[in-house]
Short mmCIF file of C-alpha atoms and ligand atoms in Angstrom, two decimals:
data_model
loop_
_atom_site.label_atom_id
_atom_site.label_comp_id
_atom_site.label_asym_id
_atom_site.label_seq_id
_atom_site.Cartn_x
_atom_site.Cartn_y
_atom_site.Cartn_z
CA UNK A 1 -21.06 -24.68 17.64
CA UNK A 2 -22.06 -25.64 14.15
CA UNK A 3 -21.58 -23.11 11.40
CA UNK A 4 -24.26 -23.24 8.76
CA UNK A 5 -24.52 -21.36 5.51
CA UNK A 6 -27.90 -20.58 3.97
CA UNK A 7 -28.54 -19.41 0.41
CA UNK A 8 -28.19 -15.67 1.07
CA UNK A 9 -24.77 -16.34 2.62
CA UNK A 10 -25.26 -15.89 6.32
CA UNK A 11 -22.83 -17.63 8.64
CA UNK A 12 -24.08 -18.41 12.11
CA UNK A 13 -21.54 -19.35 14.72
CA UNK A 14 -18.88 -18.19 17.14
CA UNK A 15 -16.70 -15.49 15.61
CA UNK A 16 -13.52 -13.65 16.60
CA UNK A 17 -14.69 -10.04 16.87
CA UNK A 18 -12.97 -7.28 18.81
CA UNK A 19 -10.55 -9.72 20.42
CA UNK A 20 -13.32 -11.92 21.82
CA UNK A 21 -15.36 -14.95 20.84
CA UNK A 22 -18.89 -13.78 20.09
CA UNK A 23 -21.97 -15.65 18.94
CA UNK A 24 -22.83 -13.90 15.68
CA UNK A 25 -24.62 -14.10 12.38
CA UNK A 26 -22.32 -12.73 9.66
CA UNK A 27 -24.19 -11.44 6.60
CA UNK A 28 -22.21 -11.44 3.33
CA UNK A 29 -23.00 -9.85 -0.02
CA UNK A 30 -20.87 -8.93 -3.04
CA UNK A 31 -17.69 -10.08 -1.38
CA UNK A 32 -18.11 -8.00 1.76
CA UNK A 33 -19.50 -8.34 5.24
CA UNK A 34 -22.76 -6.38 5.20
CA UNK A 35 -24.26 -7.18 8.60
CA UNK A 36 -23.40 -8.55 12.01
CA UNK A 37 -26.28 -9.63 14.20
CA UNK A 38 -26.07 -10.75 17.76
CA UNK A 39 -26.68 -14.44 18.19
CA UNK A 40 -27.34 -16.43 21.30
CA UNK A 41 -23.83 -17.42 22.39
CA UNK A 42 -25.16 -20.62 23.97
CA UNK A 43 -25.25 -23.35 21.38
CA UNK A 44 -28.79 -24.37 20.57
CA UNK A 45 -29.38 -28.09 20.78
CA UNK A 46 -30.00 -28.45 17.07
CA UNK A 47 -26.81 -26.65 16.14
CA UNK A 48 -24.27 -28.44 18.27
CA UNK A 49 -21.84 -30.33 16.11
CA UNK A 50 -18.71 -28.97 14.54
CA UNK A 51 -16.59 -27.02 16.98
CA UNK A 52 -15.54 -24.27 14.61
CA UNK A 53 -14.81 -20.58 15.02
CA UNK A 54 -15.23 -17.95 12.31
CA UNK A 55 -12.09 -15.79 12.09
CA UNK A 56 -10.74 -13.24 9.62
CA UNK A 57 -8.49 -14.74 6.95
CA UNK A 58 -4.78 -14.58 7.71
CA UNK A 59 -2.45 -11.92 6.28
CA UNK A 60 1.27 -12.61 5.78
CA UNK A 61 3.36 -9.46 5.28
CA UNK A 62 6.68 -11.34 5.05
CA UNK A 63 6.79 -14.38 2.77
CA UNK A 64 9.37 -15.29 0.12
CA UNK A 65 7.79 -18.35 -1.42
CA UNK A 66 6.21 -21.74 -1.01
CA UNK A 67 5.17 -24.88 -2.89
CA UNK A 68 8.51 -24.90 -4.67
CA UNK A 69 8.40 -21.32 -6.03
CA UNK A 70 10.17 -18.13 -4.99
CA UNK A 71 8.30 -14.85 -5.50
CA UNK A 72 11.26 -13.39 -7.39
CA UNK A 73 10.66 -15.88 -10.23
CA UNK A 74 7.99 -13.62 -11.74
CA UNK A 75 4.23 -13.04 -11.93
CA UNK A 76 3.34 -16.68 -12.61
CA UNK A 77 5.23 -17.81 -9.51
CA UNK A 78 3.52 -15.14 -7.42
CA UNK A 79 0.13 -16.25 -8.74
CA UNK A 80 0.95 -19.88 -7.97
CA UNK A 81 1.90 -18.96 -4.40
CA UNK A 82 -1.30 -16.88 -4.07
CA UNK A 83 -3.39 -19.93 -4.96
CA UNK A 84 -1.43 -22.22 -2.62
CA UNK A 85 -1.59 -19.85 0.35
CA UNK A 86 -5.35 -19.53 -0.04
CA UNK A 87 -5.78 -23.28 0.48
CA UNK A 88 -3.99 -22.87 3.81
CA UNK A 89 -6.11 -20.00 5.14
CA UNK A 90 -3.85 -17.12 4.09
CA UNK A 91 -6.18 -14.71 2.30
CA UNK A 92 -3.73 -11.82 1.70
CA UNK A 93 0.04 -11.58 1.48
CA UNK A 94 2.92 -9.30 0.63
CA UNK A 95 5.47 -11.08 -1.62
CA UNK A 96 8.91 -10.43 -0.15
CA UNK A 97 12.33 -10.29 -1.81
CA UNK A 98 15.66 -10.59 -0.01
CA UNK A 99 18.61 -8.29 -0.80
CA UNK A 100 19.44 -8.13 -4.51
CA UNK A 101 20.80 -5.52 -6.95
CA UNK A 102 18.43 -2.52 -7.17
CA UNK A 103 17.57 -3.22 -10.81
CA UNK A 104 16.47 -6.74 -9.86
CA UNK A 105 14.39 -5.42 -6.97
CA UNK A 106 12.71 -2.88 -9.27
CA UNK A 107 11.90 -5.75 -11.66
CA UNK A 108 10.54 -7.75 -8.72
CA UNK A 109 8.27 -4.86 -7.71
CA UNK A 110 7.04 -4.60 -11.32
CA UNK A 111 6.31 -8.35 -11.36
CA UNK A 112 4.31 -8.06 -8.13
CA UNK A 113 2.33 -5.23 -9.70
CA UNK A 114 1.68 -7.33 -12.82
CA UNK A 115 0.51 -10.30 -10.74
CA UNK A 116 -1.71 -8.10 -8.56
CA UNK A 117 -3.32 -6.32 -11.50
CA UNK A 118 -3.96 -9.63 -13.29
CA UNK A 119 -5.63 -11.05 -10.17
CA UNK A 120 -7.77 -7.95 -9.74
CA UNK A 121 -8.75 -7.96 -13.42
CA UNK A 122 -10.06 -11.51 -13.05
CA UNK A 123 -12.32 -10.30 -10.25
CA UNK A 124 -15.69 -9.23 -11.53
CA UNK A 125 -16.34 -6.83 -8.69
CA UNK A 126 -13.42 -4.46 -9.07
CA UNK A 127 -10.59 -3.84 -6.61
CA UNK A 128 -11.00 -5.60 -3.30
CA UNK A 129 -14.03 -7.54 -4.40
CA UNK A 130 -14.35 -11.09 -5.61
CA UNK A 131 -17.63 -12.33 -6.94
CA UNK A 132 -18.01 -16.06 -6.73
CA UNK A 133 -20.37 -16.35 -9.70
CA UNK A 134 -17.92 -14.87 -12.17
CA UNK A 135 -14.99 -16.70 -10.62
CA UNK A 136 -16.75 -20.01 -11.19
CA UNK A 137 -17.03 -19.20 -14.88
CA UNK A 138 -13.25 -19.00 -15.29
CA UNK A 139 -11.06 -21.98 -15.99
CA UNK A 140 -8.91 -21.27 -12.97
CA UNK A 141 -9.28 -22.91 -9.59
CA UNK A 142 -10.93 -21.00 -6.77
CA UNK A 143 -10.03 -17.58 -5.47
CA UNK A 144 -6.44 -16.83 -4.61
CA UNK A 145 -4.91 -14.86 -1.76
CA UNK A 146 -4.92 -11.12 -2.40
CA UNK A 147 -1.57 -9.59 -3.34
CA UNK A 148 -1.04 -6.47 -1.21
CA UNK A 149 2.09 -5.05 -2.86
CA UNK A 150 5.77 -5.87 -2.49
CA UNK A 151 8.06 -6.14 0.53
CA UNK A 152 11.81 -5.51 0.23
CA UNK A 153 13.82 -7.22 2.97
CA UNK A 154 17.00 -5.26 2.28
CA UNK A 155 19.27 -4.38 0.60
CA UNK A 156 19.93 -1.37 2.92
CA UNK A 157 20.97 -3.60 5.82
CA UNK A 158 24.03 -4.11 8.02
CA UNK A 159 26.56 -6.48 6.40
CA UNK A 160 27.46 -7.78 9.86
CA UNK A 161 23.85 -8.89 10.43
CA UNK A 162 23.12 -10.09 6.92
CA UNK A 163 21.95 -13.60 7.84
CA UNK A 164 21.28 -15.43 4.58
CA UNK A 165 21.46 -12.27 2.42
CA UNK A 166 24.00 -11.89 -0.41
CA UNK A 167 26.73 -9.52 0.86
CA UNK A 168 27.39 -8.26 -2.69
CA UNK A 169 23.85 -6.86 -2.91
CA UNK A 170 23.95 -4.82 0.31
CA UNK A 171 23.99 -1.00 -0.04
CA UNK A 172 23.86 1.93 2.35
CA UNK A 173 20.38 3.32 3.05
CA UNK A 174 21.55 6.55 1.37
CA UNK A 175 21.94 4.66 -1.92
CA UNK A 176 18.42 3.26 -1.75
CA UNK A 177 17.08 6.73 -0.84
CA UNK A 178 18.70 8.22 -3.95
CA UNK A 179 17.17 5.50 -6.13
CA UNK A 180 13.77 6.10 -4.52
CA UNK A 181 13.92 9.86 -5.16
CA UNK A 182 15.27 9.56 -8.71
CA UNK A 183 12.94 6.79 -9.91
CA UNK A 184 9.88 6.77 -7.64
CA UNK A 185 7.92 4.79 -10.21
CA UNK A 186 10.24 1.82 -9.72
CA UNK A 187 9.08 1.51 -6.12
CA UNK A 188 5.40 2.45 -6.26
CA UNK A 189 4.34 -1.17 -5.61
CA UNK A 190 6.50 -1.43 -2.47
CA UNK A 191 4.60 -1.44 0.83
CA UNK A 192 7.41 -2.32 3.26
CA UNK A 193 11.21 -2.09 3.46
CA UNK A 194 13.56 -3.68 6.00
CA UNK A 195 16.60 -1.50 6.74
CA UNK A 196 19.40 -0.92 9.22
CA UNK A 197 18.80 2.61 10.56
CA UNK A 198 22.33 3.03 11.95
CA UNK A 199 23.91 2.71 8.51
CA UNK A 200 24.72 5.88 6.48
CA UNK A 201 21.50 7.67 5.56
CA UNK A 202 19.39 5.32 7.67
CA UNK A 203 17.16 7.85 9.41
CA UNK A 204 16.72 9.83 6.19
CA UNK A 205 15.47 6.65 4.47
CA UNK A 206 13.08 5.97 7.38
CA UNK A 207 11.62 9.48 6.99
CA UNK A 208 11.41 9.12 3.21
CA UNK A 209 9.50 5.83 3.48
CA UNK A 210 7.23 7.00 6.29
CA UNK A 211 6.39 10.11 4.26
CA UNK A 212 5.29 7.88 1.38
CA UNK A 213 3.25 5.58 3.63
CA UNK A 214 5.68 2.72 3.12
CA UNK A 215 6.36 0.61 6.23
CA UNK A 216 9.93 1.11 7.44
CA UNK A 217 10.87 -2.02 9.37
CA UNK A 218 14.07 -2.21 11.41
CA UNK A 219 15.97 -5.42 10.80
CA UNK A 220 19.22 -7.11 9.81
CA UNK A 221 20.72 -4.36 11.92
CA UNK A 222 23.42 -3.64 14.46
CA UNK A 223 21.51 -0.66 15.90
CA UNK A 224 21.98 0.07 19.57
CA UNK A 225 18.95 0.67 21.79
CA UNK A 226 19.30 4.44 21.22
CA UNK A 227 19.74 4.10 17.45
CA UNK A 228 16.69 1.87 17.18
CA UNK A 229 14.69 4.27 19.37
CA UNK A 230 15.65 7.12 17.04
CA UNK A 231 14.43 5.11 14.05
CA UNK A 232 11.05 4.46 15.64
CA UNK A 233 10.80 8.16 16.46
CA UNK A 234 11.63 8.98 12.82
CA UNK A 235 8.70 6.86 11.63
CA UNK A 236 9.71 3.20 11.56
CA UNK A 237 6.58 1.20 12.39
CA UNK A 238 7.81 -2.37 12.47
CA UNK A 239 10.66 -4.68 13.39
CA UNK A 240 11.73 -7.53 11.12
CA UNK A 241 11.83 -11.02 12.68
CA UNK A 242 12.39 -9.90 16.27
CA UNK A 243 15.54 -11.25 17.96
CA UNK A 244 16.95 -12.59 14.67
CA UNK A 245 19.76 -10.68 12.91
CA UNK A 246 19.79 -7.94 15.55
CA UNK A 247 21.17 -7.26 19.03
CA UNK A 248 19.02 -8.66 21.78
CA UNK A 249 18.03 -8.22 25.39
CA UNK A 250 21.37 -8.14 27.23
CA UNK A 251 20.50 -6.40 30.48
CA UNK A 252 23.70 -4.32 30.44
CA UNK A 253 23.68 -3.62 26.72
CA UNK A 254 20.06 -3.55 25.52
CA UNK A 255 19.89 -3.59 21.76
CA UNK A 256 17.39 -3.42 18.93
CA UNK A 257 15.15 -6.16 20.32
CA UNK A 258 14.89 -4.35 23.65
CA UNK A 259 14.03 -1.09 21.87
CA UNK A 260 11.37 -2.87 19.81
CA UNK A 261 9.72 -4.24 22.94
CA UNK A 262 9.99 -0.90 24.74
CA UNK A 263 8.71 1.30 21.91
CA UNK A 264 5.00 0.96 22.62
CA UNK A 265 3.89 1.77 19.04
CA UNK A 266 5.89 -0.23 16.52
CA UNK A 267 4.92 -3.75 15.52
CA UNK A 268 7.36 -6.63 15.94
CA UNK A 269 7.41 -9.66 13.66
CA UNK A 270 7.49 -13.10 15.26
CA UNK A 271 8.34 -16.22 13.26
CA UNK A 272 6.53 -18.73 15.46
CA UNK A 273 8.14 -21.90 14.11
CA UNK A 274 10.08 -22.84 17.25
CA UNK A 275 13.47 -22.35 15.57
CA UNK A 276 13.73 -18.56 15.34
CA UNK A 277 12.46 -17.72 18.84
CA UNK A 278 12.04 -20.26 21.62
CA UNK A 279 8.43 -21.18 22.35
CA UNK A 280 8.86 -20.29 26.01
CA UNK A 281 9.12 -16.62 25.01
CA UNK A 282 5.94 -16.44 22.90
CA UNK A 283 3.43 -15.85 25.72
CA UNK A 284 5.84 -13.33 27.26
CA UNK A 285 6.09 -11.52 23.93
CA UNK A 286 2.32 -11.29 23.77
CA UNK A 287 2.21 -9.87 27.28
CA UNK A 288 4.72 -7.17 26.31
CA UNK A 289 3.60 -6.44 22.75
CA UNK A 290 -0.15 -7.17 22.88
CA UNK A 291 -1.71 -5.92 19.64
CA UNK A 292 1.77 -5.01 18.34
CA UNK A 293 2.68 -8.70 18.02
CA UNK A 294 2.82 -9.46 14.29
CA UNK A 295 2.96 -13.06 13.11
CA UNK A 296 4.81 -13.62 9.84
CA UNK A 297 5.94 -16.80 8.14
CA UNK A 298 9.21 -15.69 6.48
CA UNK A 299 8.36 -18.77 4.43
CA UNK A 300 10.61 -19.85 1.58
CA UNK A 301 10.06 -22.05 -1.48
CA UNK A 302 10.30 -25.16 0.72
CA UNK A 303 6.94 -24.47 2.42
CA UNK A 304 4.64 -27.37 1.66
CA UNK A 305 7.38 -29.29 -0.17
CA UNK A 306 9.46 -30.97 2.52
CA UNK A 307 13.19 -31.45 2.89
CA UNK A 308 15.63 -30.72 0.08
CA UNK A 309 17.63 -27.92 -1.55
CA UNK A 310 16.09 -24.60 -2.55
CA UNK A 311 17.15 -21.22 -3.94
CA UNK A 312 16.85 -18.00 -1.92
CA UNK A 313 18.37 -14.71 -3.04
CA UNK A 314 21.00 -16.34 -5.24
CA UNK A 315 22.13 -18.81 -2.54
CA UNK A 316 21.33 -22.42 -1.82
CA UNK A 317 19.28 -23.31 1.23
CA UNK A 318 19.11 -26.79 2.68
CA UNK A 319 15.98 -27.90 4.50
CA UNK A 320 16.20 -30.76 6.96
CA UNK A 321 13.46 -31.61 9.41
CA UNK A 322 11.68 -28.38 8.44
CA UNK A 323 14.72 -26.25 9.36
CA UNK A 324 16.06 -24.06 6.53
CA UNK A 325 19.76 -23.16 6.71
CA UNK A 326 22.62 -21.89 4.59
CA UNK A 327 25.74 -24.05 4.22
CA UNK A 328 27.30 -22.26 7.25
CA UNK A 329 24.31 -23.13 9.44
CA UNK A 330 22.66 -19.67 9.42
CA UNK A 331 18.86 -19.85 9.60
CA UNK A 332 17.39 -18.84 6.24
CA UNK A 333 13.65 -18.30 6.54
CA UNK A 334 11.06 -20.81 7.66
CA UNK A 335 9.01 -23.65 6.24
CA UNK A 336 5.73 -22.69 7.90
CA UNK A 337 2.76 -20.64 6.80
CA UNK A 338 1.33 -17.87 8.95
CA UNK A 339 -1.63 -20.22 9.52
CA UNK A 340 0.78 -22.73 11.07
CA UNK A 341 2.11 -19.89 13.23
CA UNK A 342 -1.38 -19.20 14.60
CA UNK A 343 -1.88 -22.85 15.55
CA UNK A 344 1.60 -22.92 17.12
CA UNK A 345 0.75 -19.90 19.29
CA UNK A 346 -2.46 -21.58 20.42
CA UNK A 347 -0.49 -24.72 21.27
CA UNK A 348 1.88 -22.51 23.30
CA UNK A 349 -1.01 -21.31 25.43
CA UNK A 350 -2.24 -18.12 23.79
CA UNK A 351 -6.00 -17.76 23.47
CA UNK A 352 -7.41 -18.22 19.97
CA UNK A 353 -8.50 -14.54 19.64
CA UNK A 354 -5.02 -13.34 20.59
CA UNK A 355 -3.24 -15.68 18.21
CA UNK A 356 -5.68 -14.77 15.43
CA UNK A 357 -5.26 -11.02 16.01
CA UNK A 358 -1.50 -11.31 15.50
CA UNK A 359 -2.11 -12.67 11.98
CA UNK A 360 -5.11 -10.55 11.00
CA UNK A 361 -5.70 -7.23 12.76
CA UNK A 362 -2.01 -6.55 13.39
CA UNK A 363 -0.86 -6.90 9.75
CA UNK A 364 -3.94 -5.02 8.50
CA UNK A 365 -3.18 -2.13 10.85
CA UNK A 366 0.49 -2.14 9.88
CA UNK A 367 -0.48 -1.85 6.20
CA UNK A 368 -3.34 0.58 6.95
CA UNK A 369 -5.85 -1.76 5.31
CA UNK A 370 -8.99 -1.13 7.34
CA UNK A 371 -11.04 -3.32 5.03
CA UNK A 372 -9.02 -6.44 5.79
CA UNK A 373 -8.14 -8.51 8.84
CA UNK A 374 -11.33 -8.00 10.81
CA UNK A 375 -14.90 -9.18 10.97
CA UNK A 376 -16.75 -5.90 10.65
CA UNK A 377 -19.44 -4.41 8.45
CA UNK A 378 -17.79 -3.13 5.28
CA UNK A 379 -14.73 -5.37 5.55
CA UNK A 380 -13.90 -7.90 2.86
CA UNK A 381 -15.50 -11.31 3.43
CA UNK A 382 -12.13 -13.03 3.78
CA UNK A 383 -12.74 -15.64 6.47
CA UNK A 384 -11.45 -18.90 7.82
CA UNK A 385 -13.14 -21.55 9.92
CA UNK A 386 -10.82 -22.73 12.68
CA UNK A 387 -11.03 -25.65 15.03
CA UNK A 388 -10.21 -25.31 18.72
CA UNK A 389 -6.50 -25.89 18.00
CA UNK A 390 -6.50 -22.99 15.56
CA UNK A 391 -6.18 -25.22 12.50
CA UNK A 392 -7.83 -24.03 9.29
CA UNK A 393 -10.78 -26.12 8.15
CA UNK A 394 -12.22 -23.89 5.44
CA UNK A 395 -11.32 -20.63 3.71
CA UNK A 396 -13.47 -17.91 2.14
CA UNK A 397 -12.04 -15.10 0.01
CA UNK A 398 -14.28 -12.28 -1.16
CA UNK A 399 -17.40 -14.17 -0.11
CA UNK A 400 -16.51 -17.39 -1.99
CA UNK A 401 -15.52 -20.61 -0.26
CA UNK A 402 -12.47 -22.14 -1.89
CA UNK A 403 -14.01 -25.58 -2.07
CA UNK A 404 -17.06 -24.20 -3.87
CA UNK A 405 -15.13 -22.58 -6.68
CA UNK A 406 -12.45 -25.18 -7.27
ZN1 LIG B 501 12.66 -12.94 5.23
#
């Protein structure tokens, strides 16, 4: 069905709403969705043309970089990534650092805060709102992806499951908990932390984070099934890149991955690039996890650049054929965006609404951002137009199309 836009910003077409494809007219004002009217789902003869679907913009809660920059390089790098992600249909993201000394991570969190505040200050409409008219008046290109705080992947992880992380930076969860209690201001920008709950002080750190509404995500861990279960009970609400850097699904020794699938409440991140988890498992994961399936990119600086050598957490990563590895062959993040992940899930047989939900509603629920990740009255007008393969054709952030403001 064709999607047309008239002057008072009403989009008529098929939209992903409530997990279904619905013929709808989406009314937009001041950066938000202000009305949803039922539309005849049968395409009228004069509107048949483009085969596009209106979906919420994608949210990536786990991304280290892209277009040649790493988010730990400072506010300008974060802003550059925000602009690049927007052109690919990612309308919000959580810049993510790998394990590093605590002082460096505190500086990273401060840089994320600086970048976020600068982006919000350039919005005319205040927090969460972007007004296209004022944006056009600035010298910058179009709207950028929203920055939703910082994500710390480590350093309170298991050295034996460190993957590409610097072993010298790893600390016990108890050490991070002390730093959090002594200098809470250092961590106020942090929205998510990956940790190994079986390490000393692990459950205490989970409770500390949960009590401060910070996502505790189990990952880079040697936790047994029972230890992982205990962490979910203590308040962990997510699982970092399921199956990777954790014990798996051995039927006689079920590990963290089995506990994540069995939990019933916690989200589980999937890097749907075909390297981290075999494609044959993706539909099965959806059947088990349903709305708890959380697409992330785990993208590194190489995203959108191609093959070559890149920095990640003080180490060198080589990318060949889109596969990012350390010198010893360990996988080190991906070279996809979360928009690519959606299209990959569709290619693997998931329906478009299901694939979209894993990159929109799921991350918004994880971060408790009711105003994002859904097409609903009152939500931000962050939208993408997708073709039948799930590929992004156009992106709107805060009511402004990117190609109108560029
Ligand atoms: Zn990562």
